[in-house]
Short mmCIF file of C-alpha atoms in Angstrom, two decimals:
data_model
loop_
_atom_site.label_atom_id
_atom_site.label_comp_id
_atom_site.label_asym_id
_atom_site.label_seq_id
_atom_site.Cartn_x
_atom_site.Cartn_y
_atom_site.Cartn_z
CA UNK A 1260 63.79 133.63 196.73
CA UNK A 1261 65.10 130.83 198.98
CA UNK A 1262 63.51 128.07 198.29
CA UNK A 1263 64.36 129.32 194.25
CA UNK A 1264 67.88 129.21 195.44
CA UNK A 1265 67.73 125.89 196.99
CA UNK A 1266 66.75 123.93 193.80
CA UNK A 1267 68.57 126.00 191.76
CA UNK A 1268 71.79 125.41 193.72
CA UNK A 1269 71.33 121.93 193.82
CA UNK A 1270 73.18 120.34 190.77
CA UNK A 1271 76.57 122.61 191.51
CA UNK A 1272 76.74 121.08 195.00
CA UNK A 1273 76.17 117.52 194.13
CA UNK A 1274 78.72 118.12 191.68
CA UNK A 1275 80.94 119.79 194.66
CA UNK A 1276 80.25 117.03 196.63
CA UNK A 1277 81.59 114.01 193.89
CA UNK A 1278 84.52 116.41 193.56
CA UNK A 1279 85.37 116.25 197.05
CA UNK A 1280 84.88 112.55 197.60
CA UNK A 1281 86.72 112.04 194.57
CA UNK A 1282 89.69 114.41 195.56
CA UNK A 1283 90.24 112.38 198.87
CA UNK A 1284 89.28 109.00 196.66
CA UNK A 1285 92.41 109.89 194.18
CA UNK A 1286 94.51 112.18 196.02
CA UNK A 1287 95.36 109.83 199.53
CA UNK A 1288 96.31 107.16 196.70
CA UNK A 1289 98.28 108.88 194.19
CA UNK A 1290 100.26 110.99 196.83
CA UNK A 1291 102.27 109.34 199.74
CA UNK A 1292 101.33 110.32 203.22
CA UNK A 1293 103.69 113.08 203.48
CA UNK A 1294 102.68 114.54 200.28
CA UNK A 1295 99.15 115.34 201.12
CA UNK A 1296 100.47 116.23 204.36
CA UNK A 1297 102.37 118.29 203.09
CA UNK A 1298 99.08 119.29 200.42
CA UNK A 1299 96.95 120.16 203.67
CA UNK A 1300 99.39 122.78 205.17
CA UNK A 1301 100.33 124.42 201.93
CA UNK A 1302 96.17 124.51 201.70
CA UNK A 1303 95.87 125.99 204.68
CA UNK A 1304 98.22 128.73 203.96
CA UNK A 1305 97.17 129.77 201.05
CA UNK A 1306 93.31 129.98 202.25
CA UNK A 1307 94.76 132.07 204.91
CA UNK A 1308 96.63 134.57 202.61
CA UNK A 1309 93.28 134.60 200.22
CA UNK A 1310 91.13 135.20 203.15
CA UNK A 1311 93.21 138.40 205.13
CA UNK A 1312 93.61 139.60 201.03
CA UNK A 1313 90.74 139.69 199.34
CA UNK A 1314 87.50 137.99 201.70
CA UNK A 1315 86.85 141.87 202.53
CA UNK A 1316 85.63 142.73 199.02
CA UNK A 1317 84.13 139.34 197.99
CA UNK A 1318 82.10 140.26 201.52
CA UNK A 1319 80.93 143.77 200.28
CA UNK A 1320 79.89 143.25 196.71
CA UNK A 1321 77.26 140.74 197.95
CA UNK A 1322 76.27 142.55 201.23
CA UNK A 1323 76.00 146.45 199.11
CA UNK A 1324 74.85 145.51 195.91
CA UNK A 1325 70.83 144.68 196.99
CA UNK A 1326 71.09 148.34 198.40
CA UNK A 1327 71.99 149.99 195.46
CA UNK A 1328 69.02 152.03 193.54
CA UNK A 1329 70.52 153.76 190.93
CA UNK A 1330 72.51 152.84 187.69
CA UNK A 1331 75.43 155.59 188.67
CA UNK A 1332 75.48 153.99 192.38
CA UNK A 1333 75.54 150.37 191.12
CA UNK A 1334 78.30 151.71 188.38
CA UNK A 1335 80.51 152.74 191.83
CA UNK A 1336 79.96 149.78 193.61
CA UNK A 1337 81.11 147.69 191.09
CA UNK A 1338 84.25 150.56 189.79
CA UNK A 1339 85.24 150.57 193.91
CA UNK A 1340 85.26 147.20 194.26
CA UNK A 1341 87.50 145.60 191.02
CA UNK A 1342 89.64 148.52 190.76
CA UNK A 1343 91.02 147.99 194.81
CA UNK A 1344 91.33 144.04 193.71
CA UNK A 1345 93.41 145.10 191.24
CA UNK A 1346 95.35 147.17 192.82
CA UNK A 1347 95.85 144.79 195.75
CA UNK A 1348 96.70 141.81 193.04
CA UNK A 1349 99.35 143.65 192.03
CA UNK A 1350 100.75 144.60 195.48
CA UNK A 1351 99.80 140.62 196.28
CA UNK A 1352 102.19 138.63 193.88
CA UNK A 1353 105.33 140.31 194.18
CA UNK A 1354 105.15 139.81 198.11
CA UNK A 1355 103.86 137.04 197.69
CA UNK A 1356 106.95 135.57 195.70
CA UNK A 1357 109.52 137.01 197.87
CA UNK A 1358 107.93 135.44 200.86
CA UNK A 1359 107.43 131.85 199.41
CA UNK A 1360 111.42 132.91 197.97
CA UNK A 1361 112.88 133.72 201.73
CA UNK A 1362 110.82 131.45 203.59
CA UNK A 1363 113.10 128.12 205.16
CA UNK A 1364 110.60 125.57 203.66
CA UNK A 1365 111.78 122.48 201.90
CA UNK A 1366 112.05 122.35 197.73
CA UNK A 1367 108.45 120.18 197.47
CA UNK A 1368 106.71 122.41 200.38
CA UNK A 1369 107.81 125.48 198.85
CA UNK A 1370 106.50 124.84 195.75
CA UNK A 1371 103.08 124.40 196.41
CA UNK A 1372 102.67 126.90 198.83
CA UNK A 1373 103.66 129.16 195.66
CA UNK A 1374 101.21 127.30 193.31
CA UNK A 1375 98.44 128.17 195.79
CA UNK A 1376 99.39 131.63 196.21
CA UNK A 1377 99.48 132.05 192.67
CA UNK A 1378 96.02 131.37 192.48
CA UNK A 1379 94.41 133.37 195.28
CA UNK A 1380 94.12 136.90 192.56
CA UNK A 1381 92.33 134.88 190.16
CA UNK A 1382 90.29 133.43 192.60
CA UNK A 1383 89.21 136.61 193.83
CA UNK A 1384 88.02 138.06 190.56
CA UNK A 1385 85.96 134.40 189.93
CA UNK A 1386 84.46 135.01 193.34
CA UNK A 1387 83.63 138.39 193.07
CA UNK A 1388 81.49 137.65 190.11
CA UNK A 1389 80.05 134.93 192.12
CA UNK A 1390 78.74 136.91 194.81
CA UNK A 1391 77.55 139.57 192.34
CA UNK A 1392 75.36 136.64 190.86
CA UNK A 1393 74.18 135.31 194.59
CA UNK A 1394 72.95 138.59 195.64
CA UNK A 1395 71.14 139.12 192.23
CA UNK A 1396 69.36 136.19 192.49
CA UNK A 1397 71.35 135.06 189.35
CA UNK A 1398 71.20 131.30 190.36
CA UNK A 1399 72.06 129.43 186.76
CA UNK A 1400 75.47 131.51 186.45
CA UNK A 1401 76.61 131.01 190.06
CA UNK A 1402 76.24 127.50 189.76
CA UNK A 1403 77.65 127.16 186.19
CA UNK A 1404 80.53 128.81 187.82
CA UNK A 1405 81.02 126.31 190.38
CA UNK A 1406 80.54 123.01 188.94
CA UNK A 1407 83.23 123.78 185.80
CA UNK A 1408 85.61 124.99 188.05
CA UNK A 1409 84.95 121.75 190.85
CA UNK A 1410 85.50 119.92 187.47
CA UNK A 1411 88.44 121.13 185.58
CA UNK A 1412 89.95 122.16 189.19
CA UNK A 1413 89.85 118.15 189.97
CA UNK A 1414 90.84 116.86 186.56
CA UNK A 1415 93.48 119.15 186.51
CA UNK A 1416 94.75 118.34 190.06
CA UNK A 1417 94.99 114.95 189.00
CA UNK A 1418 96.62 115.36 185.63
CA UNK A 1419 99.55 117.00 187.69
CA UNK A 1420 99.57 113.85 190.60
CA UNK A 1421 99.94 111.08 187.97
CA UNK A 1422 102.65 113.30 186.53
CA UNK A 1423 104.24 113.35 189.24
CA UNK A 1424 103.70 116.63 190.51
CA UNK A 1425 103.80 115.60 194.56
CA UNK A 1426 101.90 118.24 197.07
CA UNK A 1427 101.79 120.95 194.25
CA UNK A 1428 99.53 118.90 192.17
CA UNK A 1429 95.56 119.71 194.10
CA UNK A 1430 96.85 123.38 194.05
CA UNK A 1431 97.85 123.70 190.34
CA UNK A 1432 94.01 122.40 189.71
CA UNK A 1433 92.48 125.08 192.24
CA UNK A 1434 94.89 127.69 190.50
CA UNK A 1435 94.63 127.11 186.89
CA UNK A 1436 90.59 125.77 186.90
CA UNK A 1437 89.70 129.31 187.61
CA UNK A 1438 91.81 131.21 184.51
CA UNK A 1439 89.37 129.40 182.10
CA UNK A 1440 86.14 130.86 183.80
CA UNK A 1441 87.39 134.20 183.82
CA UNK A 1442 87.32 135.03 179.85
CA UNK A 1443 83.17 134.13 180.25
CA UNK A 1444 82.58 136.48 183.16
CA UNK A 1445 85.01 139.08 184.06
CA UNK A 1446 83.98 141.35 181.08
CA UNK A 1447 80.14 141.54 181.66
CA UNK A 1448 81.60 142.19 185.59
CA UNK A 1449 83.81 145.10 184.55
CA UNK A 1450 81.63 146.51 182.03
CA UNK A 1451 78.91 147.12 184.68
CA UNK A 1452 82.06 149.90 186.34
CA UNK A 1453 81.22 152.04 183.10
CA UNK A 1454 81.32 155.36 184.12
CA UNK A 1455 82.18 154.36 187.77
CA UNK A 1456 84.93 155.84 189.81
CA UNK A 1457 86.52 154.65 193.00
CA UNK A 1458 84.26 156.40 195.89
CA UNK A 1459 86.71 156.18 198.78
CA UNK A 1460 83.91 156.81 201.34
CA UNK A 1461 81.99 154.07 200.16
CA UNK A 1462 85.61 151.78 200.29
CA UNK A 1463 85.73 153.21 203.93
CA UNK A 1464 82.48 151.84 204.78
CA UNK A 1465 83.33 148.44 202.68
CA UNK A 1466 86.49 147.70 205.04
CA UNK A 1467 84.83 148.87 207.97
CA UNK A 1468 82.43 146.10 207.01
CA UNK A 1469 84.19 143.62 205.21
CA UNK A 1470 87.50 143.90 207.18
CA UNK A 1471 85.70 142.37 210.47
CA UNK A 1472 84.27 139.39 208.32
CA UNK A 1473 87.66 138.40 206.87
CA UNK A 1474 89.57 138.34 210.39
CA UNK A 1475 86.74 136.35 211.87
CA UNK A 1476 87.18 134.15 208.76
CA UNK A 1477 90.52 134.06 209.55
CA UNK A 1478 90.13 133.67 213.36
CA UNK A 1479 87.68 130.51 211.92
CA UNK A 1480 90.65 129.28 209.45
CA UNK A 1481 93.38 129.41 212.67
CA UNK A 1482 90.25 127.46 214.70
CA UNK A 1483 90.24 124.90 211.68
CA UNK A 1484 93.82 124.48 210.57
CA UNK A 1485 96.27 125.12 213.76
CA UNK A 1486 95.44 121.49 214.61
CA UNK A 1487 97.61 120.34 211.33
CA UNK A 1488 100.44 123.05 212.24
CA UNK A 1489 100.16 121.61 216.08
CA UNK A 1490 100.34 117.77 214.25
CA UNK A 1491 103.20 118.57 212.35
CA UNK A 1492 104.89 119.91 215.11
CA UNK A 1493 104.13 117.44 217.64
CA UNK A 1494 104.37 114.49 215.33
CA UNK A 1495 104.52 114.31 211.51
CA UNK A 1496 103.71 115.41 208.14
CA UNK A 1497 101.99 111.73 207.70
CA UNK A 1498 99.87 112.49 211.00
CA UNK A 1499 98.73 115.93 209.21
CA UNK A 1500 97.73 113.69 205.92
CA UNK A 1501 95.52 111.49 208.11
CA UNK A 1502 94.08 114.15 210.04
CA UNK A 1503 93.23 116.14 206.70
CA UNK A 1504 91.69 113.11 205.03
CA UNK A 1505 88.99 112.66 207.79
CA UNK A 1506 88.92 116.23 208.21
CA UNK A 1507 88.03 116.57 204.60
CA UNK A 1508 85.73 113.66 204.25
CA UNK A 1509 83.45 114.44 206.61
CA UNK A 1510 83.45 118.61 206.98
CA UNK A 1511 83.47 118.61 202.89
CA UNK A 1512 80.01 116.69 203.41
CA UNK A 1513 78.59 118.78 205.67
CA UNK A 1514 79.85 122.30 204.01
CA UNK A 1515 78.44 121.11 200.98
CA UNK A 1516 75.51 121.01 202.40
CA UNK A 1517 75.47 124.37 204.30
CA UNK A 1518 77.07 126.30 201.26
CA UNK A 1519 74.21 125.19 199.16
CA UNK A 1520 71.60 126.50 201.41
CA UNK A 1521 73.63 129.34 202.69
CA UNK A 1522 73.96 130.23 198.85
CA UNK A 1523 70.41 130.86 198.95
CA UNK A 1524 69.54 132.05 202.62
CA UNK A 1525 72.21 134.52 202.86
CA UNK A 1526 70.76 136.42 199.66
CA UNK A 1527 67.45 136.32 200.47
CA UNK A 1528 67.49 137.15 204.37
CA UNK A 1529 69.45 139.96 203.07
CA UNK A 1530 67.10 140.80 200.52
CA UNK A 1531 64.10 140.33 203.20
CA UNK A 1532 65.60 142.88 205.67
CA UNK A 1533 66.18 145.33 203.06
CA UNK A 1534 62.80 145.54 201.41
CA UNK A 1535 60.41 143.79 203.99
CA UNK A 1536 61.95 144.83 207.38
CA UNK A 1537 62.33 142.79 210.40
CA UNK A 1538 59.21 140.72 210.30
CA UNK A 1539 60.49 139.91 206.83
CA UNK A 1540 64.01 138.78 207.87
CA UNK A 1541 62.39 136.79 210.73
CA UNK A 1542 60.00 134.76 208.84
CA UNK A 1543 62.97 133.63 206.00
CA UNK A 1544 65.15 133.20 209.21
CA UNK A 1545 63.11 130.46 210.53
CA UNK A 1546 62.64 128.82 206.93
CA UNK A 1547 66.46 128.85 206.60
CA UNK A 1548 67.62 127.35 209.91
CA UNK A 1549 65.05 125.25 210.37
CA UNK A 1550 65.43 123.87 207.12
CA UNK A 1551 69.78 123.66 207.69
CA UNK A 1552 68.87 121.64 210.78
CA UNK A 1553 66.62 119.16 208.93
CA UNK A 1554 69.43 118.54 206.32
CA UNK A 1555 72.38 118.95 208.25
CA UNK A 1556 72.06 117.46 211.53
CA UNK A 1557 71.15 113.84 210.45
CA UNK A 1558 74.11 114.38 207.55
CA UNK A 1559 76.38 114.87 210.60
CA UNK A 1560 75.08 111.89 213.22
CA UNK A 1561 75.01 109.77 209.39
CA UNK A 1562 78.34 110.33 208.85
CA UNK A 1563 79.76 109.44 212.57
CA UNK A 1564 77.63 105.73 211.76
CA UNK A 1565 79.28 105.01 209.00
CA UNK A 1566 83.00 106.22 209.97
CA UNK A 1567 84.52 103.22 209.51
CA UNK A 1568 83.20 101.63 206.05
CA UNK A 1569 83.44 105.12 204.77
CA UNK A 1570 87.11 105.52 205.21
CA UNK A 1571 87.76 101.65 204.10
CA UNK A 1572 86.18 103.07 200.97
CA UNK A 1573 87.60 106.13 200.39
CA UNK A 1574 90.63 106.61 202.14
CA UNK A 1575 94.49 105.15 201.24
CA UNK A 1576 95.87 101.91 203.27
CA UNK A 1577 98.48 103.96 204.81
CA UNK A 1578 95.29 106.74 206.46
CA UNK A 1579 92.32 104.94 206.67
CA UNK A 1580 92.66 103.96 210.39
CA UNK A 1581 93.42 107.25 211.75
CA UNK A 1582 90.80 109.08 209.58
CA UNK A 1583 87.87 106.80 210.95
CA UNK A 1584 88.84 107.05 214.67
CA UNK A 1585 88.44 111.46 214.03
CA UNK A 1586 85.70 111.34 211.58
CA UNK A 1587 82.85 111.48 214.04
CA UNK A 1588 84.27 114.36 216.03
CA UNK A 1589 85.10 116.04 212.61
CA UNK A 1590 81.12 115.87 211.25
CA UNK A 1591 80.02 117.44 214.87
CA UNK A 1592 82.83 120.01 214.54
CA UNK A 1593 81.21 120.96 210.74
CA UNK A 1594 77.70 120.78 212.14
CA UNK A 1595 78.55 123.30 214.67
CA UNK A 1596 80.68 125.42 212.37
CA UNK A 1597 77.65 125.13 209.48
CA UNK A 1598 75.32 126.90 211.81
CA UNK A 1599 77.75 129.45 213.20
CA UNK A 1600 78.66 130.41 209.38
CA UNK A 1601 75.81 129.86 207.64
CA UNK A 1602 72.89 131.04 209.97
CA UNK A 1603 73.55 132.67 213.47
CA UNK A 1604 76.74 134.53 212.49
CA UNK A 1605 74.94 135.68 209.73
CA UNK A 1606 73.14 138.31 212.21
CA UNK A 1607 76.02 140.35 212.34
CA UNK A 1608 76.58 140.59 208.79
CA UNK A 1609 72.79 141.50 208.32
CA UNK A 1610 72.94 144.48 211.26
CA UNK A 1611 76.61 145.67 209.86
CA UNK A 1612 78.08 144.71 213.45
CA UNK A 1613 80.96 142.53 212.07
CA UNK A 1614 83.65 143.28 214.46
CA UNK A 1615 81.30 141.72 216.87
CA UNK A 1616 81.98 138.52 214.40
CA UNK A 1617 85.58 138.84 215.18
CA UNK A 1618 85.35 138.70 218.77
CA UNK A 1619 82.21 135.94 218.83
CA UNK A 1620 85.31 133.85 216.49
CA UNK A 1621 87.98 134.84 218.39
CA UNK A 1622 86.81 133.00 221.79
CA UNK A 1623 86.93 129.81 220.19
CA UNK A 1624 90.32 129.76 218.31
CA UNK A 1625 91.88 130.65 221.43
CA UNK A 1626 90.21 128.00 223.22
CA UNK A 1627 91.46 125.40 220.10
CA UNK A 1628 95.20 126.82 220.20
CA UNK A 1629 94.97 126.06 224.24
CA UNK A 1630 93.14 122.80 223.83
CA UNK A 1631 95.46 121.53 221.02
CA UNK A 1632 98.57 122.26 222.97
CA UNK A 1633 97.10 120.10 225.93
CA UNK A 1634 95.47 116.87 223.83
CA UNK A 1635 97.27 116.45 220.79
CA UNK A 1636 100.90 115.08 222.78
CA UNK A 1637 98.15 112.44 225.14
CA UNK A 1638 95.72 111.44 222.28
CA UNK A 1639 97.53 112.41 218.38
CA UNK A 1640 95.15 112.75 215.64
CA UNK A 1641 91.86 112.37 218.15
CA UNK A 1642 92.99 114.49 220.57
CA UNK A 1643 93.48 117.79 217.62
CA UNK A 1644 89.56 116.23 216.58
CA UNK A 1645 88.47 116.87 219.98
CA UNK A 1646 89.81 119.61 220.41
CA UNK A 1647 88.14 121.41 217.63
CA UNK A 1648 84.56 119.76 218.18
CA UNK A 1649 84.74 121.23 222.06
CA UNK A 1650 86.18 124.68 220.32
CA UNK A 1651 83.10 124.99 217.76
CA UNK A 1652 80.44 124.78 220.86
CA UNK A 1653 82.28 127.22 222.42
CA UNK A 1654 81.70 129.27 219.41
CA UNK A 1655 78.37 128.50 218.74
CA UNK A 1656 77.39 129.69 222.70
CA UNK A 1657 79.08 132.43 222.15
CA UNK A 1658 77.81 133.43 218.83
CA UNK A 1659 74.09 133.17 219.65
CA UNK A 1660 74.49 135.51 222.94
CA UNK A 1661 76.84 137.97 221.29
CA UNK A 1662 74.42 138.53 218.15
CA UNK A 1663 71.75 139.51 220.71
CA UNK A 1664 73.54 143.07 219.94
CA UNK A 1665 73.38 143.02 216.30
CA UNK A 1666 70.31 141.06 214.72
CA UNK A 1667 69.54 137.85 216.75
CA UNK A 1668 68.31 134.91 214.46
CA UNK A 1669 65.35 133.05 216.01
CA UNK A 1670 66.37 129.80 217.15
CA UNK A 1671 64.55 127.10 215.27
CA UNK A 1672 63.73 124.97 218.22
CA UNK A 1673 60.85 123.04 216.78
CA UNK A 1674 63.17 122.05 213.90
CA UNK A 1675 66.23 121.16 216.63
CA UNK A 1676 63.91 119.14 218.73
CA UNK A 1677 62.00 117.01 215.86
CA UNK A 1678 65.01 116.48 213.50
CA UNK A 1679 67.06 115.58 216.91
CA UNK A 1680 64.80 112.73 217.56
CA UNK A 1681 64.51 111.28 213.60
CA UNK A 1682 68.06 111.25 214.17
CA UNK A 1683 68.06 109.19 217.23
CA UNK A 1684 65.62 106.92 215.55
CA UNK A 1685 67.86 106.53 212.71
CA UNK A 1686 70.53 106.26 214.69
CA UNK A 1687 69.69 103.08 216.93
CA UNK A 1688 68.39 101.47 213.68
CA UNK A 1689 71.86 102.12 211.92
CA UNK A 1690 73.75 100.76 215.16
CA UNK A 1691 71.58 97.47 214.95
CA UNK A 1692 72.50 96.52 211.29
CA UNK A 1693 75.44 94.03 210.76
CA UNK A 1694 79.38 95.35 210.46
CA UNK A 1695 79.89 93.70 207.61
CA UNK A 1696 82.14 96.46 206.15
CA UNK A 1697 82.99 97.90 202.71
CA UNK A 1698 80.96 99.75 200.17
CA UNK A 1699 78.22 96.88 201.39
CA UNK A 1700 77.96 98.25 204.78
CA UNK A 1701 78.31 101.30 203.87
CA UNK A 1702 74.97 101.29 201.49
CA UNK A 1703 73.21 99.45 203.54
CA UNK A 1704 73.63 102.28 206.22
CA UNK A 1705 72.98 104.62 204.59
CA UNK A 1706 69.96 103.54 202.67
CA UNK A 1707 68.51 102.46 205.61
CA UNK A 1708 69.10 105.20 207.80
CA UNK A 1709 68.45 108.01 205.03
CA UNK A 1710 64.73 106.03 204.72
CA UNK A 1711 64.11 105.47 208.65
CA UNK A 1712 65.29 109.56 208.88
CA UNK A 1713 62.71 110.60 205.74
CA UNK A 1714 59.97 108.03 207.67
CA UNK A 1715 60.29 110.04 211.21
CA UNK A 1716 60.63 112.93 209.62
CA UNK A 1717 57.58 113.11 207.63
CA UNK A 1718 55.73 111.87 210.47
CA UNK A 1719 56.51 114.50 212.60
CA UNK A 1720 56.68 117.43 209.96
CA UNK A 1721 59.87 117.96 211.33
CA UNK A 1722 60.97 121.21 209.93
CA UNK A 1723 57.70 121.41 208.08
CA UNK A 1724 59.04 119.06 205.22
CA UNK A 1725 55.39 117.71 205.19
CA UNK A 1726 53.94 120.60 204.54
CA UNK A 1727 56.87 121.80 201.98
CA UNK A 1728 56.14 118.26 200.09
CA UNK A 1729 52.47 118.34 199.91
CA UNK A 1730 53.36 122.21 198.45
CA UNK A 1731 55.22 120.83 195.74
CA UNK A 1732 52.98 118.14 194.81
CA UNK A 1733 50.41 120.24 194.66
CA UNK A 1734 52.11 123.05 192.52
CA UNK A 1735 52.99 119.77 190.36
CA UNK A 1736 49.30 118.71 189.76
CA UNK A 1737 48.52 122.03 189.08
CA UNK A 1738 50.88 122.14 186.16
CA UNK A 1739 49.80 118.76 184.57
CA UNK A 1740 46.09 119.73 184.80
#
């Protein structure tokens, strides 16, 4: 099931990923510096309000459904779950409203903090569907999901910016993209809550489970957005826009990257525990992080190499220099998020200990809050960078001894120790290569140092990619024969 995920996954986050390089591409060059400052915060908020809203049932209809063995049980589930979203949308907007109304913001702030608010219901209903397709192994329609809203989300974003649309404009496209999906899948959803009525035992044991997940998402949001509250605060909205551009060019590489192959590990180790027990979940455990650490740990030393050319390229005049002093800090910071999210936190999740997730999350947004108060008045933009790299190891430790109480993940040290030195091989080959800057450099980086990784790599089965490639070459000959 994972490694069917993993292919199948594939084209929706290579589209995900040109979306995002081509949202920072257009966006830091059709809006000023304070606009997408501005853009980042109103962001923030708004994944904030989705996330202590609605995270908490997105969380339990993929978690419950693999346990569900009859057609009247599954009929609950799925009557439990869309009924409560409903009847939190409609508690959502009106508050919503007189919030954004009351709140002292300026005109241009306001607005899109209310354009991205506006979209967090529909959101919710495209994501529950979403997660009902993960946990069914429904690859195809997950991923048709996600690459036409990535699409029309983007086009529309920038219809709005060359309109003139300021800040508002990226959350119009992540508000309206959505609305046009719904029509294809909410009616299959809701018909599958025929017969169903709202079990409020069950919705007991949802919150009790889901509740946890969204505060530690939450406690992860305030670990990766109070740096651009602290910016603003401390300097300016411009700062923020710099900050976010960097931010977004290199964590948007490396979540692409762990939400592809968390999109099929989380399913699957689930899946494994349920119907295969622990030896199961152990074995796909392995498979999954070592196979995160083969992909995502030379994507994060890749992207520190090529900082500089990388934000010449794809970053605005007026935030290219700021963005390529953080952007190294930034990919560590997502490499140690990716594996907090996407693998060892997922232990908690698996043995229904969540509020242990909200304490394991909690240490290290406390620790970025304290840190953030302290660096960002000495060192600006690098010091909020910092700041959140040293906050994410914090979180990491933490993590991996507090899910000794719930289900402890192996720890893929084979994988950590090969991939770590293909990295370092790639790395001092990169470093010797001429700064000749641009897209030039910038290819010639990265082709190099994606073959010298592959090279190393294969040679030392890091992560058993040898034996995973001589697997499908054989399954290929066996097809043509």
């Amino acid at each position: 099931m994972f490694w069917r995920g993993v292919w199948g996954y594939l084209p929706a986050q290579i589209v995900q990923g040109v979306v995002g390089f081509l949202t920072i591409f257009v966006f830091t060059r059709l809006l000023s510096a304070d606009d997408f400052g501005h853009y980042a915060l109103a962001f923030s908020v708004t994944t904030l309000a989705h996330t202590v809203t609605f995270t908490w049932l997105e969380a339990s209809m993929a978690r419950f459904w693999a346990a569900e063995r009859t057609p009247e049980g599954m009929a609950t589930h799925f009557a439990s779950l869309y009924r409560t979203s409903f009847a939190i949308i409609a508690v959502f907007t009106p508050i919503a409203a007189l919030i954004v109304w009351l709140a002292p913001l300026t005109p241009a702030f306001k607005i899109a903090v209310a354009f991205g608010l506006a979209g967090a219901p529909v959101r919710n209903l495209a994501k529950l569907a979403q997660e009902r397709y993960r946990a069914a192994g429904e690859v195809s329609k997950s991923a048709a999901v996600d690459i036409g809203v990535a699409i029309l989300g983007f086009l529309v974003g920038a219809g709005f910016a060359l309109a003139g649309a300021g800040a508002a404009s990226p959350l119009l496209g992540l508000a309206i993209a959505p609305l046009f999906a719904l029509p294809f899948i909410l009616p299959g959803e809701l018909r599958q809550a025929g017969g169903g009525t709202v079990d409020r035992t069950r919705l007991k044991a949802y919150a009790l489970y889901g509740y946890p997940i969204a505060a530690s998402l939450t406690l992860a949001l305030v670990l990766a957005s109070t740096d651009r509250f602290l910016l603003a605060a401390f300097m300016d909205a411009a700062a923020v826009g710099a900050y976010h551009a960097s931010y977004s060019l290199a964590n948007r590489t490396l979540d692409v990257i762990f939400i592809w192959l968390g999109a099929a590990g989380a399913p699957a180790m689930v899946m494994a525990l349920e119907r295969g027990g622990r030896e199961a979940l152990r074995q796909t455990a392995i498979e999954q992080g070592s196979t995160l650490i083969l992909i995502g740990l030379p994507a994060a030393v890749g992207l520190s190499l090529v900082a500089r050319p990388l934000a010449e390229l794809m970053i605005g005049q007026d935030l290219r220099a700021a963005a390529a002093l953080v952007t190294p800090w930034i990919a560590a910071s997502s490499f140690l998020s990716g594996m907090i999210a996407y693998y060892f936190g997922f232990g908690f999740t698996l043995g229904k200990k969540t509020g242990l997730l909200l304490v394991t999350m909690a240490i290290p947004a406390l620790c970025n809050v304290a840190l953030n108060l302290v660096l960002i008045p000495r060192m600006g933009v690098t010091g909020a960078a910092v700041s959140t790299a040293a906050s994410f190891a914090i979180g990491l430790i933490a993590c991996i001894l507090l899910s000794r109480r719930a289900i402890a993940l192996p720890m893929p040290w084979e994988a950590l120790i090969r991939c770590g030195i293909a990295s370092a091989v790639m790395a001092g080959v990169v470093w010797m290569l001429p700064h000749i800057g641009g897209f030039v450099e910038l290819m010639l980086d990265a082709s190099v140092g994606g073959l010298v990784y592959a090279v190393v790599a294969l040679t030392l089965n890091a992560a058993g990619v040898r034996n995973v490639l001589l697997r499908l070459i054989r399954a290929r000959r066996s097809v043509t024969a």
